[in-house]
Amino acid sequence: MPDVLTQLKATADAGVNTPTWSLRDEDLVECLDAVHAITQAVAALQSRLVREIDSRGLAITRHASSTKAWLREHLRISPHAAKRMLELAQALDARPVLAKAVADGLVNTEQAQVIAAALQRLPAEVVGKAEKAMIGRAAEFEPNTLRRYGEGILAYVAPSSPKPPTPKRWNGWKRVPGRRGRST
């Protein structure tokens, strides 16, 4: 695998140094789509590596308190980014169909996190069908719409389940166009 990654890095470096101004509009969009698909495949690979690091307990052997803390220090990323990276790795490890969808470019990483979160709330007997349905809808829905779609599935199959928590509202605050702060 190290040889493949070295080749991938060299190819990416060559692409970064290639001018884009001369591309036709259609080619520009095609290139963006290709880079996005490659990015998602690389994210799927990164998730597999993070999950293996986590399962081996490498963070502890490297004197970190957790895999999340080790990722943060090792990659110099924010705690939030490290948490999301680890959660995605765990979600894709638990859901091979979802992992394949990410690797194949059918689902992006944000959508995968939304799908994984929705599937955790569903009864076990419908998870497989819901997973396939949500992956199928990923081609049309951005993550927030996909989240609502998952909530709709939950409401349909488990209407007695508690509703997802809503954001806290500020008591006494109203939005006034052109003004900031509290309106009385």
GROMACS .gro file of C-alpha atoms in nm:
model
  184
    1MET     CA    1   0.000   0.000   0.000
    2PRO     CA    2   0.279   0.255   0.065
    3ASP     CA    3   0.380   0.238  -0.304
    4VAL     CA    4   0.024   0.306  -0.418
    5LEU     CA    5  -0.002   0.603  -0.182
    6THR     CA    6   0.331   0.743  -0.302
    7GLN     CA    7   0.206   0.721  -0.661
    8LEU     CA    8  -0.126   0.881  -0.564
    9LYS     CA    9   0.055   1.170  -0.393
   10ALA     CA   10   0.278   1.225  -0.699
   11THR     CA   11  -0.027   1.227  -0.927
   12ALA     CA   12  -0.207   1.474  -0.701
   13ASP     CA   13   0.102   1.696  -0.693
   14ALA     CA   14   0.113   1.697  -1.073
   15GLY     CA   15  -0.255   1.795  -1.086
   16VAL     CA   16  -0.203   2.080  -0.840
   17ASN     CA   17   0.067   2.224  -1.064
   18THR     CA   18  -0.139   2.199  -1.384
   19PRO     CA   19  -0.304   2.526  -1.493
   20THR     CA   20  -0.684   2.523  -1.492
   21TRP     CA   21  -0.751   2.846  -1.683
   22SER     CA   22  -0.734   2.671  -2.020
   23LEU     CA   23  -0.998   2.408  -1.937
   24ARG     CA   24  -1.333   2.431  -2.114
   25ASP     CA   25  -1.634   2.474  -1.881
   26GLU     CA   26  -1.742   2.110  -1.928
   27ASP     CA   27  -1.390   1.983  -1.857
   28LEU     CA   28  -1.364   2.202  -1.548
   29VAL     CA   29  -1.685   2.052  -1.405
   30GLU     CA   30  -1.574   1.699  -1.499
   31CYS     CA   31  -1.241   1.754  -1.324
   32LEU     CA   32  -1.415   1.882  -1.012
   33ASP     CA   33  -1.641   1.574  -1.010
   34ALA     CA   34  -1.341   1.344  -1.056
   35VAL     CA   35  -1.144   1.511  -0.776
   36HIS     CA   36  -1.446   1.489  -0.547
   37ALA     CA   37  -1.485   1.117  -0.621
   38ILE     CA   38  -1.114   1.062  -0.560
   39THR     CA   39  -1.134   1.258  -0.235
   40GLN     CA   40  -1.421   1.040  -0.115
   41ALA     CA   41  -1.232   0.720  -0.205
   42VAL     CA   42  -0.927   0.850  -0.020
   43ALA     CA   43  -1.150   0.937   0.278
   44ALA     CA   44  -1.279   0.579   0.279
   45LEU     CA   45  -0.919   0.454   0.280
   46GLN     CA   46  -0.828   0.700   0.555
   47SER     CA   47  -1.122   0.572   0.759
   48ARG     CA   48  -1.000   0.214   0.723
   49LEU     CA   49  -0.653   0.318   0.841
   50VAL     CA   50  -0.790   0.516   1.136
   51ARG     CA   51  -1.011   0.225   1.237
   52GLU     CA   52  -0.715  -0.014   1.226
   53ILE     CA   53  -0.505   0.226   1.434
   54ASP     CA   54  -0.791   0.250   1.682
   55SER     CA   55  -0.849  -0.125   1.700
   56ARG     CA   56  -0.479  -0.192   1.760
   57GLY     CA   57  -0.465   0.063   2.039
   58LEU     CA   58  -0.171   0.241   1.875
   59ALA     CA   59  -0.264   0.571   2.033
   60ILE     CA   60  -0.210   0.429   2.382
   61THR     CA   61   0.123   0.270   2.286
   62ARG     CA   62   0.226   0.613   2.157
   63HIS     CA   63   0.143   0.767   2.494
   64ALA     CA   64  -0.179   0.941   2.393
   65SER     CA   65  -0.491   0.927   2.607
   66SER     CA   66  -0.713   0.820   2.315
   67THR     CA   67  -0.719   0.771   1.941
   68LYS     CA   68  -0.896   1.106   1.907
   69ALA     CA   69  -0.620   1.280   2.105
   70TRP     CA   70  -0.351   1.102   1.904
   71LEU     CA   71  -0.512   1.200   1.571
   72ARG     CA   72  -0.534   1.560   1.687
   73GLU     CA   73  -0.166   1.572   1.783
   74HIS     CA   74  -0.030   1.356   1.502
   75LEU     CA   75  -0.220   1.525   1.218
   76ARG     CA   76  -0.233   1.868   1.386
   77ILE     CA   77  -0.609   1.895   1.343
   78SER     CA   78  -0.879   2.030   1.573
   79PRO     CA   79  -1.041   1.808   1.836
   80HIS     CA   80  -1.366   1.836   1.641
   81ALA     CA   81  -1.202   1.718   1.317
   82ALA     CA   82  -1.033   1.429   1.499
   83LYS     CA   83  -1.363   1.327   1.656
   84ARG     CA   84  -1.543   1.333   1.321
   85MET     CA   85  -1.262   1.135   1.158
   86LEU     CA   86  -1.279   0.867   1.427
   87GLU     CA   87  -1.660   0.855   1.424
   88LEU     CA   88  -1.661   0.815   1.046
   89ALA     CA   89  -1.404   0.535   1.070
   90GLN     CA   90  -1.614   0.355   1.331
   91ALA     CA   91  -1.936   0.405   1.134
   92LEU     CA   92  -1.789   0.275   0.808
   93ASP     CA   93  -1.635  -0.020   0.988
   94ALA     CA   94  -1.976  -0.110   1.132
   95ARG     CA   95  -2.159  -0.058   0.799
   96PRO     CA   96  -1.974  -0.228   0.509
   97VAL     CA   97  -2.247  -0.137   0.258
   98LEU     CA   98  -2.213   0.229   0.354
   99ALA     CA   99  -1.832   0.204   0.340
  100LYS     CA  100  -1.852   0.066  -0.013
  101ALA     CA  101  -2.091   0.345  -0.114
  102VAL     CA  102  -1.839   0.604   0.007
  103ALA     CA  103  -1.550   0.426  -0.167
  104ASP     CA  104  -1.754   0.408  -0.489
  105GLY     CA  105  -1.840   0.778  -0.473
  106LEU     CA  106  -2.213   0.722  -0.426
  107VAL     CA  107  -2.213   0.889  -0.084
  108ASN     CA  108  -1.984   1.162   0.044
  109THR     CA  109  -1.839   1.156   0.395
  110GLU     CA  110  -2.088   1.410   0.534
  111GLN     CA  111  -2.376   1.207   0.399
  112ALA     CA  112  -2.221   0.888   0.539
  113GLN     CA  113  -2.211   1.038   0.888
  114VAL     CA  114  -2.577   1.142   0.858
  115ILE     CA  115  -2.679   0.797   0.734
  116ALA     CA  116  -2.485   0.619   1.009
  117ALA     CA  117  -2.645   0.840   1.276
  118ALA     CA  118  -2.994   0.774   1.136
  119LEU     CA  119  -2.936   0.399   1.120
  120GLN     CA  120  -2.836   0.388   1.488
  121ARG     CA  121  -3.182   0.510   1.585
  122LEU     CA  122  -3.377   0.259   1.375
  123PRO     CA  123  -3.507  -0.083   1.482
  124ALA     CA  124  -3.267  -0.358   1.371
  125GLU     CA  125  -3.520  -0.522   1.139
  126VAL     CA  126  -3.538  -0.219   0.908
  127VAL     CA  127  -3.177  -0.098   0.915
  128GLY     CA  128  -3.070  -0.280   0.596
  129LYS     CA  129  -3.359  -0.148   0.387
  130ALA     CA  130  -3.323   0.202   0.532
  131GLU     CA  131  -2.949   0.201   0.462
  132LYS     CA  132  -3.008   0.112   0.096
  133ALA     CA  133  -3.284   0.373   0.066
  134MET     CA  134  -3.071   0.648   0.218
  135ILE     CA  135  -2.771   0.557   0.002
  136GLY     CA  136  -3.000   0.572  -0.300
  137ARG     CA  137  -3.125   0.918  -0.200
  138ALA     CA  138  -2.772   1.050  -0.145
  139ALA     CA  139  -2.750   1.126  -0.518
  140GLU     CA  140  -3.032   1.381  -0.478
  141PHE     CA  141  -3.010   1.504  -0.119
  142GLU     CA  142  -2.748   1.710   0.060
  143PRO     CA  143  -2.672   1.606   0.422
  144ASN     CA  144  -2.942   1.813   0.599
  145THR     CA  145  -3.216   1.694   0.366
  146LEU     CA  146  -3.085   1.339   0.398
  147ARG     CA  147  -3.102   1.377   0.779
  148ARG     CA  148  -3.469   1.477   0.753
  149TYR     CA  149  -3.529   1.181   0.521
  150GLY     CA  150  -3.381   0.953   0.790
  151GLU     CA  151  -3.603   1.115   1.053
  152GLY     CA  152  -3.900   1.047   0.824
  153ILE     CA  153  -3.805   0.680   0.806
  154LEU     CA  154  -3.781   0.669   1.184
  155ALA     CA  155  -4.120   0.837   1.224
  156TYR     CA  156  -4.274   0.587   0.983
  157VAL     CA  157  -4.125   0.266   1.128
  158ALA     CA  158  -4.118   0.368   1.494
  159PRO     CA  159  -4.379   0.641   1.549
  160SER     CA  160  -4.358   0.604   1.926
  161SER     CA  161  -3.984   0.683   1.932
  162PRO     CA  162  -3.891   1.009   2.098
  163LYS     CA  163  -3.844   1.291   1.852
  164PRO     CA  164  -3.491   1.414   1.792
  165PRO     CA  165  -3.391   1.698   2.020
  166THR     CA  166  -3.452   2.043   1.881
  167PRO     CA  167  -3.207   2.331   1.913
  168LYS     CA  168  -3.251   2.540   2.226
  169ARG     CA  169  -3.431   2.866   2.170
  170TRP     CA  170  -3.328   3.191   2.331
  171ASN     CA  171  -3.614   3.316   2.547
  172GLY     CA  172  -3.690   3.680   2.487
  173TRP     CA  173  -3.479   3.708   2.172
  174LYS     CA  174  -3.636   3.801   1.843
  175ARG     CA  175  -3.477   3.855   1.508
  176VAL     CA  176  -3.507   4.214   1.398
  177PRO     CA  177  -3.391   4.286   1.042
  178GLY     CA  178  -3.086   4.512   1.035
  179ARG     CA  179  -3.024   4.489   1.411
  180ARG     CA  180  -2.812   4.272   1.633
  181GLY     CA  181  -2.890   4.175   1.985
  182ARG     CA  182  -3.201   4.153   2.195
  183SER     CA  183  -3.522   4.313   2.088
  184THR     CA  184  -3.776   4.411   2.353
   0.00000   0.00000   0.00000
